[in-house]
Structures are given as C-alpha cells and as structure tokens.
Amino acid sequence: MYIIEGKAHIPKDTKSNPLFIVPDEVIKITAKKLGLNHGGLRGIDPACGVGTIPRVITQIGGSCDGIEIDSHQYNIAVREAKNSNVILGDFTKAESDKYNYIYTSLPFTWFKNEYPLTKIATALKSMLTSDGKLIIDSTDIANRNAESWPLANVQAEYFKKHGFKLDQTLTFTTTKRQDMTDNIFLELVFSLK
C-alpha cells in the first residue's frame, strides 16, 4: 500500500467535480512501477477528461494520448496535456492504433447503471497490443449520487468476464485530504486472456 498526500491538479475552468480527479501521485507511482515512463511504449487514455493521465505520464518521460467525448473537457485536456495527442470523439467508435497500454478512469457510474458496457470492453481490447496492459483507476467503494457500491469488485468481474485477466492491484490511500470523495485509489492492472 502506498500512502500519498492526495493532492490533485485542478485545471482552470474545470466544470466536473474536482474531487473526482485522480491525484498526480497515483499516476506517477503507477506509471513508474509498470514502466510506462520509458520511451518506446505507446499509451492512451480513452476517456481522458481534463487530460490528467496523459499530462502526468508525459511529464515523467512516457507517451500517452487521449480521447475525450465532451468538448469542454477536451479543450482543457488539449491545453493541459500539451505534449500528448488528444482527440475529440467517442472511443467506442474511433478507429484506433494499437497501444502498449491503456490507462484510464472510466466514469464510475457506468458500472452502477445499465450502461452498454460490452462495447466498452470490445473497444478497449481492439486498442491493445496482444501483450498490452489495461490500467483502470478505481476505488473500493464508489460514492456517487447518494449511492454506494463496491466499484473495484464490479470492475474486476466485468473485465474478467470480457476477456481480461486481473494481474495486480496497486492500493493508494490518503489521510490528509479529508474533503476527497475517494480516499482510497485502486489501480487495477489487467492483461488480455
């Protein structure tokens, strides 16, 4: 388990809840532990929001592109992740290259509601090289819209059911930032079956 401060970089003009933005420390430690900061590996965040994951990975020497469907967040991501290629679009419909890794924080509510998740797994698999890694930013218990559910377990079961194998879980906790919605961050690392 990693103990972190939990400070998150909140870009100017962010409209989404800043408490849902992954702290830079989580991304840096995860990227270094998995070797994503080495040149030669290509990565993508297919739901990049304001560009946090691509921004941090390129800052530490890696390569990470982004896709964002929301035009406001896309504009922020282009500004924030200026060393990454960020495109506006729906990753489930995008023609994509093959990447060595996908590192993303998918909207947690997708795993609570009846969202058409099958097309998400299919799209993510089509983006990965055969030896690629899928890293999902998660938490043990999601608290959203006055509901709670065991997000990491739901995500792990979903991805295992759709052609992925859970290889490891990196756990991060913070006790300093009490205003955070999530004080535990789980980075779920999958490979293709």
GROMACS .gro file of C-alpha atoms in nm:
model
  193
    1MET     CA    1   0.000   0.000   0.000
    2TYR     CA    2   0.120   0.350  -0.085
    3ILE     CA    3   0.047   0.643   0.145
    4ILE     CA    4   0.006   0.964  -0.057
    5GLU     CA    5  -0.087   1.325   0.007
    6GLY     CA    6  -0.373   1.306  -0.239
    7LYS     CA    7  -0.321   1.647  -0.395
    8ALA     CA    8  -0.487   1.677  -0.732
    9HIS     CA    9  -0.407   1.930  -1.003
   10ILE     CA   10  -0.734   2.109  -1.079
   11PRO     CA   11  -0.719   2.282  -1.419
   12LYS     CA   12  -0.867   2.627  -1.465
   13ASP     CA   13  -1.227   2.620  -1.596
   14THR     CA   14  -1.293   2.264  -1.480
   15LYS     CA   15  -1.668   2.206  -1.462
   16SER     CA   16  -1.664   1.848  -1.335
   17ASN     CA   17  -1.628   1.779  -0.965
   18PRO     CA   18  -1.258   1.831  -0.889
   19LEU     CA   19  -1.278   1.573  -0.611
   20PHE     CA   20  -1.306   1.305  -0.880
   21ILE     CA   21  -0.972   1.393  -1.043
   22VAL     CA   22  -0.700   1.134  -0.981
   23PRO     CA   23  -0.406   1.272  -0.779
   24ASP     CA   24  -0.086   1.308  -0.980
   25GLU     CA   25   0.100   1.093  -0.724
   26VAL     CA   26  -0.117   0.790  -0.806
   27ILE     CA   27  -0.041   0.818  -1.176
   28LYS     CA   28   0.333   0.881  -1.125
   29ILE     CA   29   0.383   0.585  -0.893
   30THR     CA   30   0.172   0.352  -1.108
   31ALA     CA   31   0.345   0.459  -1.430
   32LYS     CA   32   0.692   0.413  -1.281
   33LYS     CA   33   0.607   0.076  -1.122
   34LEU     CA   34   0.473  -0.053  -1.456
   35GLY     CA   35   0.748   0.108  -1.666
   36LEU     CA   36   0.511   0.337  -1.856
   37ASN     CA   37   0.753   0.627  -1.823
   38HIS     CA   38   1.004   0.470  -2.064
   39GLY     CA   39   1.019   0.585  -2.423
   40GLY     CA   40   0.903   0.337  -2.682
   41LEU     CA   41   0.577   0.240  -2.510
   42ARG     CA   42   0.264   0.397  -2.653
   43GLY     CA   43  -0.032   0.458  -2.428
   44ILE     CA   44  -0.376   0.611  -2.441
   45ASP     CA   45  -0.643   0.732  -2.204
   46PRO     CA   46  -0.966   0.679  -2.399
   47ALA     CA   47  -1.180   0.877  -2.153
   48CYS     CA   48  -0.921   1.138  -2.063
   49GLY     CA   49  -1.146   1.407  -1.917
   50VAL     CA   50  -0.927   1.709  -1.847
   51GLY     CA   51  -0.612   1.522  -1.953
   52THR     CA   52  -0.467   1.432  -1.614
   53ILE     CA   53  -0.327   1.088  -1.705
   54PRO     CA   54  -0.167   1.195  -2.038
   55ARG     CA   55  -0.028   1.513  -1.874
   56VAL     CA   56   0.138   1.329  -1.587
   57ILE     CA   57   0.278   1.042  -1.795
   58THR     CA   58   0.436   1.276  -2.050
   59GLN     CA   59   0.582   1.485  -1.766
   60ILE     CA   60   0.772   1.181  -1.639
   61GLY     CA   61   0.902   1.078  -1.982
   62GLY     CA   62   0.631   0.848  -2.117
   63SER     CA   63   0.396   0.873  -2.412
   64CYS     CA   64   0.019   0.885  -2.362
   65ASP     CA   65  -0.251   1.009  -2.599
   66GLY     CA   66  -0.610   1.088  -2.508
   67ILE     CA   67  -0.963   1.075  -2.639
   68GLU     CA   68  -1.244   1.279  -2.484
   69ILE     CA   69  -1.609   1.295  -2.588
   70ASP     CA   70  -1.705   1.615  -2.400
   71SER     CA   71  -1.595   1.925  -2.593
   72HIS     CA   72  -1.540   2.141  -2.281
   73GLN     CA   73  -1.319   1.878  -2.115
   74TYR     CA   74  -1.146   1.811  -2.448
   75ASN     CA   75  -1.044   2.180  -2.473
   76ILE     CA   76  -0.899   2.165  -2.122
   77ALA     CA   77  -0.719   1.836  -2.199
   78VAL     CA   78  -0.558   1.985  -2.512
   79ARG     CA   79  -0.427   2.273  -2.302
   80GLU     CA   80  -0.321   2.060  -2.003
   81ALA     CA   81  -0.171   1.764  -2.190
   82LYS     CA   82   0.008   1.973  -2.450
   83ASN     CA   83   0.272   1.704  -2.515
   84SER     CA   84   0.005   1.446  -2.599
   85ASN     CA   85  -0.218   1.392  -2.898
   86VAL     CA   86  -0.572   1.447  -2.767
   87ILE     CA   87  -0.868   1.399  -2.997
   88LEU     CA   88  -1.235   1.481  -2.959
   89GLY     CA   89  -1.457   1.178  -3.000
   90ASP     CA   90  -1.618   0.863  -2.865
   91PHE     CA   91  -1.351   0.597  -2.812
   92THR     CA   92  -1.604   0.319  -2.870
   93LYS     CA   93  -1.647   0.444  -3.227
   94ALA     CA   94  -1.295   0.564  -3.302
   95GLU     CA   95  -1.060   0.394  -3.545
   96SER     CA   96  -0.759   0.327  -3.331
   97ASP     CA   97  -0.397   0.230  -3.348
   98LYS     CA   98  -0.263  -0.041  -3.121
   99TYR     CA   99  -0.123   0.072  -2.787
  100ASN     CA  100   0.107  -0.096  -2.536
  101TYR     CA  101  -0.116   0.023  -2.255
  102ILE     CA  102  -0.446   0.188  -2.179
  103TYR     CA  103  -0.459   0.386  -1.854
  104THR     CA  104  -0.796   0.538  -1.777
  105SER     CA  105  -1.052   0.634  -1.517
  106LEU     CA  106  -1.383   0.540  -1.671
  107PRO     CA  107  -1.690   0.713  -1.526
  108PHE     CA  108  -1.771   0.517  -1.212
  109THR     CA  109  -2.146   0.542  -1.271
  110TRP     CA  110  -2.107   0.331  -1.586
  111PHE     CA  111  -2.051   0.038  -1.351
  112LYS     CA  112  -2.361   0.110  -1.144
  113ASN     CA  113  -2.619   0.186  -1.409
  114GLU     CA  114  -2.725  -0.020  -1.706
  115TYR     CA  115  -2.470   0.136  -1.941
  116PRO     CA  116  -2.393  -0.071  -2.257
  117LEU     CA  117  -2.058  -0.191  -2.123
  118THR     CA  118  -1.999  -0.471  -2.374
  119LYS     CA  119  -1.898  -0.223  -2.643
  120ILE     CA  120  -1.651  -0.067  -2.399
  121ALA     CA  121  -1.463  -0.394  -2.345
  122THR     CA  122  -1.463  -0.462  -2.720
  123ALA     CA  123  -1.325  -0.114  -2.794
  124LEU     CA  124  -1.056  -0.139  -2.526
  125LYS     CA  125  -0.943  -0.482  -2.648
  126SER     CA  126  -0.919  -0.352  -3.004
  127MET     CA  127  -0.684  -0.074  -2.889
  128LEU     CA  128  -0.433  -0.301  -2.712
  129THR     CA  129  -0.138  -0.494  -2.849
  130SER     CA  130  -0.154  -0.866  -2.764
  131ASP     CA  131   0.083  -0.814  -2.469
  132GLY     CA  132  -0.069  -0.480  -2.367
  133LYS     CA  133  -0.190  -0.372  -2.025
  134LEU     CA  134  -0.519  -0.214  -1.923
  135ILE     CA  135  -0.493   0.001  -1.611
  136ILE     CA  136  -0.822   0.112  -1.459
  137ASP     CA  137  -0.829   0.379  -1.191
  138SER     CA  138  -1.083   0.265  -0.933
  139THR     CA  139  -1.176   0.273  -0.566
  140ASP     CA  140  -1.300   0.009  -0.324
  141ILE     CA  141  -1.639   0.173  -0.260
  142ALA     CA  142  -1.779   0.431  -0.501
  143ASN     CA  143  -1.996   0.702  -0.350
  144ARG     CA  144  -2.181   0.884  -0.624
  145ASN     CA  145  -2.523   1.048  -0.639
  146ALA     CA  146  -2.617   0.931  -0.286
  147GLU     CA  147  -2.544   0.567  -0.378
  148SER     CA  148  -2.257   0.339  -0.280
  149TRP     CA  149  -2.136   0.021  -0.447
  150PRO     CA  150  -1.820  -0.197  -0.447
  151LEU     CA  151  -1.674  -0.045  -0.763
  152ALA     CA  152  -1.340  -0.228  -0.782
  153ASN     CA  153  -1.507  -0.567  -0.742
  154VAL     CA  154  -1.768  -0.482  -1.005
  155GLN     CA  155  -1.500  -0.360  -1.248
  156ALA     CA  156  -1.274  -0.661  -1.186
  157GLU     CA  157  -1.559  -0.903  -1.253
  158TYR     CA  158  -1.672  -0.711  -1.559
  159PHE     CA  159  -1.329  -0.706  -1.724
  160LYS     CA  160  -1.257  -1.071  -1.634
  161LYS     CA  161  -1.591  -1.167  -1.792
  162HIS     CA  162  -1.496  -0.976  -2.111
  163GLY     CA  163  -1.154  -1.120  -2.197
  164PHE     CA  164  -0.914  -0.965  -1.946
  165LYS     CA  165  -0.712  -1.115  -1.661
  166LEU     CA  166  -0.651  -0.918  -1.340
  167ASP     CA  167  -0.274  -0.925  -1.285
  168GLN     CA  168  -0.235  -0.692  -0.988
  169THR     CA  169  -0.394  -0.419  -0.782
  170LEU     CA  170  -0.198  -0.117  -0.659
  171THR     CA  171  -0.352   0.045  -0.349
  172PHE     CA  172  -0.311   0.410  -0.254
  173THR     CA  173  -0.455   0.580   0.050
  174THR     CA  174  -0.454   0.932   0.182
  175THR     CA  175  -0.544   1.058   0.525
  176LYS     CA  176  -0.453   1.422   0.474
  177ARG     CA  177  -0.719   1.532   0.229
  178GLN     CA  178  -1.046   1.486   0.413
  179ASP     CA  179  -1.257   1.667   0.153
  180MET     CA  180  -1.196   1.398  -0.109
  181THR     CA  181  -1.486   1.184  -0.221
  182ASP     CA  182  -1.248   0.889  -0.256
  183ASN     CA  183  -0.960   0.845  -0.010
  184ILE     CA  184  -0.858   0.505  -0.145
  185PHE     CA  185  -0.739   0.465  -0.502
  186LEU     CA  186  -0.702   0.123  -0.658
  187GLU     CA  187  -0.520   0.087  -0.988
  188LEU     CA  188  -0.642  -0.239  -1.140
  189VAL     CA  189  -0.389  -0.383  -1.387
  190PHE     CA  190  -0.523  -0.626  -1.647
  191SER     CA  191  -0.377  -0.816  -1.941
  192LEU     CA  192  -0.562  -0.985  -2.225
  193LYS     CA  193  -0.652  -1.352  -2.167
   0.00000   0.00000   0.00000
